[in-house]
Short mmCIF file of C-alpha atoms and ligand atoms in Angstrom, two decimals:
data_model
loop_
_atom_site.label_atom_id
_atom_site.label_comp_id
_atom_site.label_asym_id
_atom_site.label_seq_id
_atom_site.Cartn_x
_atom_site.Cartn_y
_atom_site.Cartn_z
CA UNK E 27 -17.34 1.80 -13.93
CA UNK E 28 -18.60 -1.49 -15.31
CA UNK E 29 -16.48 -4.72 -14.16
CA UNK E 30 -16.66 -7.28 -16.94
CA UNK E 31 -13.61 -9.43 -15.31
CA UNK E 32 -15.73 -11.40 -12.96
CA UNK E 33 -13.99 -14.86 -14.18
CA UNK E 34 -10.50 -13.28 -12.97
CA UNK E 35 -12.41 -12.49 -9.10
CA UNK E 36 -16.13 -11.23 -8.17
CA UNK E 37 -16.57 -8.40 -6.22
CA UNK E 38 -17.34 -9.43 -2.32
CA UNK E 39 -21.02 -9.94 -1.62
CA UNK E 40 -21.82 -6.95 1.06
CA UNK E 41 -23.52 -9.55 3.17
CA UNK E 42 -20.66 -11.87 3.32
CA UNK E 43 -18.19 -8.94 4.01
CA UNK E 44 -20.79 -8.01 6.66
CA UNK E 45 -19.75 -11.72 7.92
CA UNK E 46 -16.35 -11.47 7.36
CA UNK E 47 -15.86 -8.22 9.98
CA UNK E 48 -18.27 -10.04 12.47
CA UNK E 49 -16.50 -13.07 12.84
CA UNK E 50 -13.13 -11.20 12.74
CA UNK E 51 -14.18 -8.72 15.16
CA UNK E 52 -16.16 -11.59 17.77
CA UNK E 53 -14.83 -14.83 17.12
CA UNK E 54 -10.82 -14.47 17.19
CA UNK E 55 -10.19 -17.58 18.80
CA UNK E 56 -8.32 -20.82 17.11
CA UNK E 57 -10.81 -23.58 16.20
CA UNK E 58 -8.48 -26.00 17.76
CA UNK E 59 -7.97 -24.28 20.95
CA UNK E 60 -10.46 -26.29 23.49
CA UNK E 61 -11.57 -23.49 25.73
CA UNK E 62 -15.03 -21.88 25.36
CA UNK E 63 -13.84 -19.27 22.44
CA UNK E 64 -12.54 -22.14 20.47
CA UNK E 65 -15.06 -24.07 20.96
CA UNK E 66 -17.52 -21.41 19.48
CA UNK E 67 -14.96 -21.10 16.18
CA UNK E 68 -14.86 -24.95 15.76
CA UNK E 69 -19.03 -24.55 16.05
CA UNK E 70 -19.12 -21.71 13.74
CA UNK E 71 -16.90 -23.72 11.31
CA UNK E 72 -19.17 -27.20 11.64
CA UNK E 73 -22.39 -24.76 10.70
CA UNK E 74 -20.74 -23.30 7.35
CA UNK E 75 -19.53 -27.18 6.97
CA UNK E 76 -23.02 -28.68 7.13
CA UNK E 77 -24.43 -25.44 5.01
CA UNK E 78 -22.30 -25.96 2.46
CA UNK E 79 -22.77 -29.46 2.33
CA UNK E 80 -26.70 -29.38 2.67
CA UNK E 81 -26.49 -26.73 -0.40
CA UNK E 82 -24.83 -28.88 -2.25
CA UNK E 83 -26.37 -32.34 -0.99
CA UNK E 84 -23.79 -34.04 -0.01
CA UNK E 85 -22.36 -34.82 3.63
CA UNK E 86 -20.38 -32.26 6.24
CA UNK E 87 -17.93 -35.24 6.13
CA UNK E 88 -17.21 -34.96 2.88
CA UNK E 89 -16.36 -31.23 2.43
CA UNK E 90 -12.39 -29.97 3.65
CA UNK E 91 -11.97 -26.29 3.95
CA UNK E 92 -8.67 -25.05 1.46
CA UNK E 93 -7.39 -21.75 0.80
CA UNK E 94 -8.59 -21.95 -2.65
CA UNK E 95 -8.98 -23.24 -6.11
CA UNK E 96 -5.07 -23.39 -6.64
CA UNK E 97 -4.72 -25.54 -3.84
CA UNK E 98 -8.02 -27.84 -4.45
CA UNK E 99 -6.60 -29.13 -7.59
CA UNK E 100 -3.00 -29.61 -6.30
CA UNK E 101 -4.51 -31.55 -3.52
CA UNK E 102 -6.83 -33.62 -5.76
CA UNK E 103 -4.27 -34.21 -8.49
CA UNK E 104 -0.97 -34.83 -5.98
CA UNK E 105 -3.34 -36.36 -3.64
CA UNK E 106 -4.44 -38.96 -5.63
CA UNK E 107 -0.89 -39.73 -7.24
CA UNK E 108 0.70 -40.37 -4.04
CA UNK E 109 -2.69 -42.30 -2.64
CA UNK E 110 -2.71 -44.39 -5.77
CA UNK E 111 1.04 -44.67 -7.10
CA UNK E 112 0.51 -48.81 -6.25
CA UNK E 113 -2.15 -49.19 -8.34
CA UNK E 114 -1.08 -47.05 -11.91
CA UNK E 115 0.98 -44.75 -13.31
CA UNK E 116 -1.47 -43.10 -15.78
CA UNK E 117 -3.67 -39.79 -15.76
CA UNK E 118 -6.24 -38.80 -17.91
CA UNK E 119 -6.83 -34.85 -18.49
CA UNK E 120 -7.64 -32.38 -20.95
CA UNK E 121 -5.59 -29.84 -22.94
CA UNK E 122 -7.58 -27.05 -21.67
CA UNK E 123 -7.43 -27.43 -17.75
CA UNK E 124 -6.45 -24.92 -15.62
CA UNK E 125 -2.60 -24.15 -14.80
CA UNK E 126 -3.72 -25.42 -11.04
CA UNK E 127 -4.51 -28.58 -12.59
CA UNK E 128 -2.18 -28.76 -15.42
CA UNK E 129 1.19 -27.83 -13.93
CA UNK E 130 0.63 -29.83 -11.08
CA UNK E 131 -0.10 -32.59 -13.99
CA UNK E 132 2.99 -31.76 -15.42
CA UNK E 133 5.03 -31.79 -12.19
CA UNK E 134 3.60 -35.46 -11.61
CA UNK E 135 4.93 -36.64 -15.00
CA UNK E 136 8.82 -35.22 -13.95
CA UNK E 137 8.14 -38.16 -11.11
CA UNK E 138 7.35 -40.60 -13.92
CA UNK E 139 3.66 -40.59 -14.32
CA UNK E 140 2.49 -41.47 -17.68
CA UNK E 141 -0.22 -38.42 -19.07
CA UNK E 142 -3.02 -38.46 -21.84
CA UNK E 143 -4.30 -35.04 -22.47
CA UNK E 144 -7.71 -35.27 -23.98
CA UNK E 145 -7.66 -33.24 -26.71
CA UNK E 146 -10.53 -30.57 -27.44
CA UNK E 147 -12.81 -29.56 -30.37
CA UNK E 148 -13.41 -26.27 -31.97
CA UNK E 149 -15.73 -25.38 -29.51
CA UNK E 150 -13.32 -26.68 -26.80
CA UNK E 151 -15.44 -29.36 -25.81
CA UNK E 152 -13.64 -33.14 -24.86
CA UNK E 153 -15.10 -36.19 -26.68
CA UNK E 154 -16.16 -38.89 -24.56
CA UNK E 155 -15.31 -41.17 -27.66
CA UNK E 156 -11.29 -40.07 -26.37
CA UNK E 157 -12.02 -40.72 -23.12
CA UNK E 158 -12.71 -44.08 -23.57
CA UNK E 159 -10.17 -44.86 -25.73
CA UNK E 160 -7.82 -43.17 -23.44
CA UNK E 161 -8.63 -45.69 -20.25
CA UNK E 162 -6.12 -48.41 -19.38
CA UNK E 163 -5.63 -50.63 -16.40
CA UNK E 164 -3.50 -48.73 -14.77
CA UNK E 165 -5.68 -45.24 -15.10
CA UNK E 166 -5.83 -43.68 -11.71
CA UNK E 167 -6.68 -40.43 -12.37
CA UNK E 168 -9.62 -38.63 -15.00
CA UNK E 169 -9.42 -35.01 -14.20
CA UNK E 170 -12.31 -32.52 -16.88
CA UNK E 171 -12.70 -29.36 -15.82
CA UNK E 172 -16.59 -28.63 -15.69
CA UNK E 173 -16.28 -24.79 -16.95
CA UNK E 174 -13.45 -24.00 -18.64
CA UNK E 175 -12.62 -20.19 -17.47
CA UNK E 176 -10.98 -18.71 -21.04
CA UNK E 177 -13.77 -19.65 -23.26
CA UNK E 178 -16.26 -20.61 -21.29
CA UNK E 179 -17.12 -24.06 -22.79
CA UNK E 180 -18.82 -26.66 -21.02
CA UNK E 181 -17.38 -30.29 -20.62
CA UNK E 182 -19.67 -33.40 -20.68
CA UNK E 183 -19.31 -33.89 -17.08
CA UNK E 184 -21.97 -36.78 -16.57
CA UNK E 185 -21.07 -38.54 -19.91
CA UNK E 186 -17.53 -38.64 -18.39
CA UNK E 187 -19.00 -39.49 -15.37
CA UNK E 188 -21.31 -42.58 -16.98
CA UNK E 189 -18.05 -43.95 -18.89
CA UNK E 190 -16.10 -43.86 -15.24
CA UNK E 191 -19.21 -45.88 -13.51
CA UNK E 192 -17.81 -48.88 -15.62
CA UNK E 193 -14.33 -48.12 -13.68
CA UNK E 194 -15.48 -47.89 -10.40
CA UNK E 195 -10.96 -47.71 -8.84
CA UNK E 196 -10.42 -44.44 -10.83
CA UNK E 197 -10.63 -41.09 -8.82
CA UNK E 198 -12.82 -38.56 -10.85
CA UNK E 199 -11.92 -35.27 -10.23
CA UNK E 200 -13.62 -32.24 -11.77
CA UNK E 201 -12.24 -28.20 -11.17
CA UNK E 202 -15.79 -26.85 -10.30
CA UNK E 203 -14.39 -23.27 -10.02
CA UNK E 204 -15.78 -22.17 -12.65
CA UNK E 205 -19.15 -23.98 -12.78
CA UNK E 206 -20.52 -23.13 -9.13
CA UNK E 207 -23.56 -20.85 -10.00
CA UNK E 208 -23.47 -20.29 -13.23
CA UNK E 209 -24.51 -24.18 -14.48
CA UNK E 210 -26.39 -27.14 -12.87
CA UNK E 211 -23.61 -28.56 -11.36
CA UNK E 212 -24.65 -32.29 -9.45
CA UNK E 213 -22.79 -33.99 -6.56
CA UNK E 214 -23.93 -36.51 -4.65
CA UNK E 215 -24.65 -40.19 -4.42
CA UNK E 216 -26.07 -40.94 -8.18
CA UNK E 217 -23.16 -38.48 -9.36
CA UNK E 218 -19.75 -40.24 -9.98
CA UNK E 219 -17.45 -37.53 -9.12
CA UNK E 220 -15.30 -38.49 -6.00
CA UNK E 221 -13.24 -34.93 -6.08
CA UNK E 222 -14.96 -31.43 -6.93
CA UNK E 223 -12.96 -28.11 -6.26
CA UNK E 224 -14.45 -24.65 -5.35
CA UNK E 225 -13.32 -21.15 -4.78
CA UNK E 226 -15.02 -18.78 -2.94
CA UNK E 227 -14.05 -15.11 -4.76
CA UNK E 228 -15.21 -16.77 -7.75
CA UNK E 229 -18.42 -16.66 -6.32
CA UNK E 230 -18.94 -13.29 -4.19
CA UNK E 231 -16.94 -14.91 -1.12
CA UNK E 232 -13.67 -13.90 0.23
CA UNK E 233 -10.36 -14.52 -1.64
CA UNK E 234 -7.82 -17.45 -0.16
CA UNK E 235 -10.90 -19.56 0.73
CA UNK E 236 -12.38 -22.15 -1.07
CA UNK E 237 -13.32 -25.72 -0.36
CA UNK E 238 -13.39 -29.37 -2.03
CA UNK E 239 -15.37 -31.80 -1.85
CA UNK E 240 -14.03 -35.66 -1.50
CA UNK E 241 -16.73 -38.45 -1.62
CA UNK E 242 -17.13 -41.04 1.56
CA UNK E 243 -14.68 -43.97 0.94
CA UNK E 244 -12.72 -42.15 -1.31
CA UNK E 245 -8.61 -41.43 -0.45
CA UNK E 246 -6.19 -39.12 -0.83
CA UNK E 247 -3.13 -38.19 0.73
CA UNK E 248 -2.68 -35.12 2.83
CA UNK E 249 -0.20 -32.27 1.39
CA UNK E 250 -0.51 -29.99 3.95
CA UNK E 251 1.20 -32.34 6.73
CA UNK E 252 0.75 -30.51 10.63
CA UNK E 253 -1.19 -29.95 13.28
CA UNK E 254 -4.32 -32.34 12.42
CA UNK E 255 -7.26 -29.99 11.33
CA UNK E 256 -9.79 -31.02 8.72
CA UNK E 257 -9.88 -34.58 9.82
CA UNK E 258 -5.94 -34.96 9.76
CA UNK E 259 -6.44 -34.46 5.94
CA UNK E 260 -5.11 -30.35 5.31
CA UNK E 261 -3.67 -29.01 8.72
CA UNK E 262 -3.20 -25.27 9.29
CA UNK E 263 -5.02 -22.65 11.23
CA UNK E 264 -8.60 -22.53 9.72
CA UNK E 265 -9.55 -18.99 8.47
CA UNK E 266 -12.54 -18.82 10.63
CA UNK E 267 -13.80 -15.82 9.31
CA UNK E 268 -13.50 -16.85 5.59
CA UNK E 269 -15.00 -20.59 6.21
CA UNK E 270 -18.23 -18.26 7.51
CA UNK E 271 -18.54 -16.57 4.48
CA UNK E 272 -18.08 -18.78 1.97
CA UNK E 273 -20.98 -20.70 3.01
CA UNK E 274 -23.03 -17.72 3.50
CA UNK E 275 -21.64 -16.53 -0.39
CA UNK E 276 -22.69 -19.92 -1.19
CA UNK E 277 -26.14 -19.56 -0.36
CA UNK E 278 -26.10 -16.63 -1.91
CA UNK E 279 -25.35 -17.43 -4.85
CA UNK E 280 -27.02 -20.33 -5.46
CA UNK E 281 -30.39 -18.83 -4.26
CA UNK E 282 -32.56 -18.15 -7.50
CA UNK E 283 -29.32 -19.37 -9.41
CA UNK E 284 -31.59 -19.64 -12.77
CA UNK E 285 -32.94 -16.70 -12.63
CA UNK E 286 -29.17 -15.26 -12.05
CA UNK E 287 -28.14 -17.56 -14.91
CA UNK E 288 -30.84 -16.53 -17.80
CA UNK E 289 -30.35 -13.02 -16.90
CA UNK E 290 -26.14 -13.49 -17.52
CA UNK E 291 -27.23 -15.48 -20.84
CA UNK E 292 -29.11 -13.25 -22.39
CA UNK E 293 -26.59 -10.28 -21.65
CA UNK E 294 -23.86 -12.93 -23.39
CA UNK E 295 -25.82 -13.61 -26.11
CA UNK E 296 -27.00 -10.19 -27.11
CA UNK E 297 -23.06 -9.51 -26.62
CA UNK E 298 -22.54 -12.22 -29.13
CA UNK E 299 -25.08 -11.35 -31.19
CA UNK E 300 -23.96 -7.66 -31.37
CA UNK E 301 -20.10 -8.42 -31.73
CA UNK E 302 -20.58 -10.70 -34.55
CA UNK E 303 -21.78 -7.76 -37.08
CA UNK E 304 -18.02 -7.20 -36.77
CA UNK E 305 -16.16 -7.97 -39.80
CA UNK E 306 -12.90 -8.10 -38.21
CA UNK E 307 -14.58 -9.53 -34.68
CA UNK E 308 -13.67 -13.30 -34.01
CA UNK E 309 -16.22 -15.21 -31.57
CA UNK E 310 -14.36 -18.36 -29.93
CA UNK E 311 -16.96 -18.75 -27.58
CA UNK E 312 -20.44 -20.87 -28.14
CA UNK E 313 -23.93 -19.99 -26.99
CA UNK E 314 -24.28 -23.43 -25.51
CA UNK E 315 -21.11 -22.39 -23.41
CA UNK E 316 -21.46 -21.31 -19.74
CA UNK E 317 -23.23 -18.06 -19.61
CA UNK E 318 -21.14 -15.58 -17.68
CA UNK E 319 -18.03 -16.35 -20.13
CA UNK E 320 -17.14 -14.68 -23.78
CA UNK E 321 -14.17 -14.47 -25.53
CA UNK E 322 -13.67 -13.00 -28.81
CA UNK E 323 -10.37 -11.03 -30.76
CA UNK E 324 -11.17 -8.21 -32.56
CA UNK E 325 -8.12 -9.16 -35.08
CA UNK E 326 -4.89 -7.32 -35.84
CA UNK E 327 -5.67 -6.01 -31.92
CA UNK E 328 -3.41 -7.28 -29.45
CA UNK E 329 -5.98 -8.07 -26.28
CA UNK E 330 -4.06 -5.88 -23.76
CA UNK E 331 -4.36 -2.72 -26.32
CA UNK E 332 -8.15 -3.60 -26.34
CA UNK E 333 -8.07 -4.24 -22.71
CA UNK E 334 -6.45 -1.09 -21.80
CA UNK E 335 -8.31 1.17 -24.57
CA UNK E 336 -11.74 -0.09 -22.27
CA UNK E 337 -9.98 0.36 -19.24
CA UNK E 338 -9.47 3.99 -20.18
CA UNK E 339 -13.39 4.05 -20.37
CA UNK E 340 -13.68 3.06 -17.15
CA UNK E 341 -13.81 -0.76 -18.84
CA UNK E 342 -12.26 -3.95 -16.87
CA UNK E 343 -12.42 -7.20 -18.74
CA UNK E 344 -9.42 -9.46 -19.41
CA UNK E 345 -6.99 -10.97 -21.99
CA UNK E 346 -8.06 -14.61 -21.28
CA UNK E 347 -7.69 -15.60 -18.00
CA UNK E 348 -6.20 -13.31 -15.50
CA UNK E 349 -2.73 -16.01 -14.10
CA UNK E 350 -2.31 -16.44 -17.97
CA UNK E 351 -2.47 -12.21 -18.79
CA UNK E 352 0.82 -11.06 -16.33
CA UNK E 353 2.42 -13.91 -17.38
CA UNK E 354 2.31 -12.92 -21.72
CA UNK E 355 1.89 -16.88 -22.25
CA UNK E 356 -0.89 -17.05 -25.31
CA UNK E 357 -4.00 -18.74 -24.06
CA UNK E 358 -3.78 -23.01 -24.00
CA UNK E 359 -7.18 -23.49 -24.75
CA UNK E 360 -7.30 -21.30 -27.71
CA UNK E 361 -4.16 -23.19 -28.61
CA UNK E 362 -6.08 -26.13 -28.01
CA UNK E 363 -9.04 -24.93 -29.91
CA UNK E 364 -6.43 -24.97 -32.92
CA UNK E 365 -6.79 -20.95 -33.36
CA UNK E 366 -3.75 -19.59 -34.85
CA UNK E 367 -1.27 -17.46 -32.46
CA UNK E 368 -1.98 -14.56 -34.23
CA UNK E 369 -5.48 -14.68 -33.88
CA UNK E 370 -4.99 -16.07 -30.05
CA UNK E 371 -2.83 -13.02 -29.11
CA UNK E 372 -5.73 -10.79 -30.19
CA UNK E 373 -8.40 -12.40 -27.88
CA UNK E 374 -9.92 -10.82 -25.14
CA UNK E 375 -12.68 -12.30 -22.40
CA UNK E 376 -15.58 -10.49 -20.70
CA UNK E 377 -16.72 -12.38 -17.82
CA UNK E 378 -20.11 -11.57 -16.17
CA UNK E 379 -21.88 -12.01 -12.47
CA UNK E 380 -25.45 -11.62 -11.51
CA UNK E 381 -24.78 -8.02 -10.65
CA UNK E 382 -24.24 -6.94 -14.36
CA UNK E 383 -27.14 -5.60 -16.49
CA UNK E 384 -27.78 -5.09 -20.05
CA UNK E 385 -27.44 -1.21 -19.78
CA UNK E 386 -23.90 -2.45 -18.85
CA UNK E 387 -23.48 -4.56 -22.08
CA UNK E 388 -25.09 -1.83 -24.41
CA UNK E 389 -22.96 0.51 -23.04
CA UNK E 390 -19.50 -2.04 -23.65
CA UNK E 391 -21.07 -2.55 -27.23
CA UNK E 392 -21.41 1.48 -27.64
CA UNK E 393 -17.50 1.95 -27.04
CA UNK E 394 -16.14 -0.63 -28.45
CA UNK E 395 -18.28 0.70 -31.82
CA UNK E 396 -15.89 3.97 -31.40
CA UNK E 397 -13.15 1.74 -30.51
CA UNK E 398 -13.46 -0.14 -33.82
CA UNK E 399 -13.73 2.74 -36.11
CA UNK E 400 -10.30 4.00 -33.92
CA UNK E 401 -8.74 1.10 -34.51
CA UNK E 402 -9.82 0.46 -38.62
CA UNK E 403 -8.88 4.14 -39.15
CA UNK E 404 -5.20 3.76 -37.91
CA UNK E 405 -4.14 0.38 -39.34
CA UNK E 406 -5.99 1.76 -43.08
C1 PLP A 272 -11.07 -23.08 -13.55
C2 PLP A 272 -10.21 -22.53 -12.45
N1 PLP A 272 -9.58 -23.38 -11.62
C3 PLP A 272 -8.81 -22.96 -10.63
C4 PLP A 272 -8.61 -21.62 -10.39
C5 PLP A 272 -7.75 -21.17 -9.26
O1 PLP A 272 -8.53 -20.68 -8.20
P1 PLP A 272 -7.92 -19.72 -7.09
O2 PLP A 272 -7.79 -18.37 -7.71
O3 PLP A 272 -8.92 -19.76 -5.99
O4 PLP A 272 -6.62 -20.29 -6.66
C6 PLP A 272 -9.25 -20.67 -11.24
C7 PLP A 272 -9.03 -19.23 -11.07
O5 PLP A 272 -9.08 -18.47 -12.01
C8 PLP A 272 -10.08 -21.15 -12.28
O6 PLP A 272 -10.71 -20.31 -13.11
#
């Protein structure tokens, strides 16, 4: 079996599921509760807080516990609107953002907010030249993805970041799910982002965990309204057990991250490399793009034939990112990326992680040579 879908979900770090049962098994007590069990789950929580916060060098303070990705970005996005709604009416954000960021864009503008979406180029990168031009007075919101999870393309986050210095009352929020491991990725007190979101089964951690990150000083409202927890900010039971190992899946993966990186290049760009001899292969992902992500149609192929055809070789990758594929809506950032529909239908995206190896790739690159000559000999 080779998993090639490690955008969609990574496969849970033995370690951290080693965690996981521990904490289930020993520590079953609410965090809240102030006897001497919940005072040891409140503990355990405060050590993943301040190891996820000293891995990432920022404070404990500044780091709230979520139950994932999808919730991160509705909290930064909402969050801010309702926080800021005296200030401005206007958010800044890409065409190629997530549907956790976009739809909850989209919802704010049925309450009146007024939206620029940056628009991207053919490598589905931003231009900081829009940015600026898109900022007005009452701009309360920038939200750039840092990784963008169909393509893979990387967005200028410290150029954005620079420009926003001069604008010191906008929130800058940035959907990190995608970034976490697989490219430098700086917080911290020379960085300007105020909001960064993470997801722990994108990184070898449990799924429905995932934390953000909301610089000192900066506000936004609570959606989750309740019993208190995470500084009165998101209330609801903590999940103990998952808080424990995302920090340890943190650590994890962010030990000898370069290493982990260069290896996940090189498979991509050998990938690359090899696909492009294709005549009828299409390559919508760059080499300068993160290096776990590729996405390519092999054209007059729908992606879910191509998809399945693999899976019947014991194959998973995906047809652009996994919410998207159930769903049969055609990939936005390809749409974005101006690439017709009928090439966009076609495209397909083979995500790596740090576990993969280049016997893996050669032996993708070996069926999808059959698969090719299957394919051409039908539609001659
Ligand atoms: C860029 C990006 N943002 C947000 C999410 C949502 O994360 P979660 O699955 O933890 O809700 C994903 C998941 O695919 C993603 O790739």
């Amino acid at each position: 079996m080779i998993y090639f879908d490690n955008s969609a979900t990574t496969y849970v770090n033995e370690e951290v599921m080693q965690t996981i049962i521990e904490v289930t098994k020993s520590i079953n007590a609410n965090p809240s509760s102030i006897h001497e069990l919940g005072n040891r789950a409140a503990s355990l929580m405060h050590q993943s807080r301040m190891q996820i916060a000293s891995l990432l060098n920022v404070t404990p303070e500044e780091i709230y516990f979520t139950s994932g990705g999808t919730e991160g970005d509705n909290w930064a996005v909402k969050g801010t609107a309702i926080e800021k709604k005296a200030y401005g009416n206007h958010i800044i954000t890409t065409t190629i953002e997530h549907p956790a960021v976009n739809e909850s864009i989209r919802q704010l503008e049925q309450f009146g907010f007024d939206v620029t979406y940056l628009p991207v180029d053919k490598n589905g990168v931003i231009s900081i030249d829009d940015l600026k031009k898109a900022i007005r007075k009452d701009t309360i919101l920038v939200s750039v993805m840092a990784v963008n999870n169909e393509v893979g393309s990387i967005q200028p986050i410290n150029e954005v970041g620079e420009v926003l210095k001069e604008y010191p009352s906008i929130h800058f929020h940035v959907d990190a799910v995608q970034a976490i491991g697989k490219v430098p990725f700086l917080l911290g007190s020379n960085s300007r982002i105020d909001i960064a979101v993470f997801s722990s089964h994108k990184f070898h951690g449990p799924k429905g965990t995932g934390f953000i990150y909301l610089k000192k000083g900066r506000k936004i409202a609570p959606l989750l309204n309740g019993g208190g927890q995470e500084n009165r900010m998101r209330s609801g039971t903590e999940n103990v057990a998952g808080i424990a190992a995302t920090g340890k899946a943190l650590r994890l993966v962010l030990t000898d991250a370069i290493s982990k990186q260069e290896k996940q290049k090189n498979i991509r760009d050998y990938l690359i490399s090899e696909l492009s001899g294709y005549k009828k292969v299409v390559i919508f992902s760059t080499e300068a793009g993160a290096p776990h992500i590729l996405c390519f149609a092999l054209k007059g192929i729908r992606g879910e034939v191509l998809l399945h055809a693999f899976e019947s070789e014991s194959i998973y990758i995906s047809t652009t990112s996994a919410c998207s594929s159930k769903n049969k809506r055609n990939s936005t950032t390809l749409s974005a990326m101006h690439v017709p529909d009928s090439i966009a239908v076609d495209a397909v995206r083979v995500s790596l992680s740090d576990t993969n190896t280049m016997q893996e790739a050669k032996q993708f690159l070996s069926i999808f040579k059959i698969l090719y000559k299957k394919f051409q000999s039908i539609h001659a």
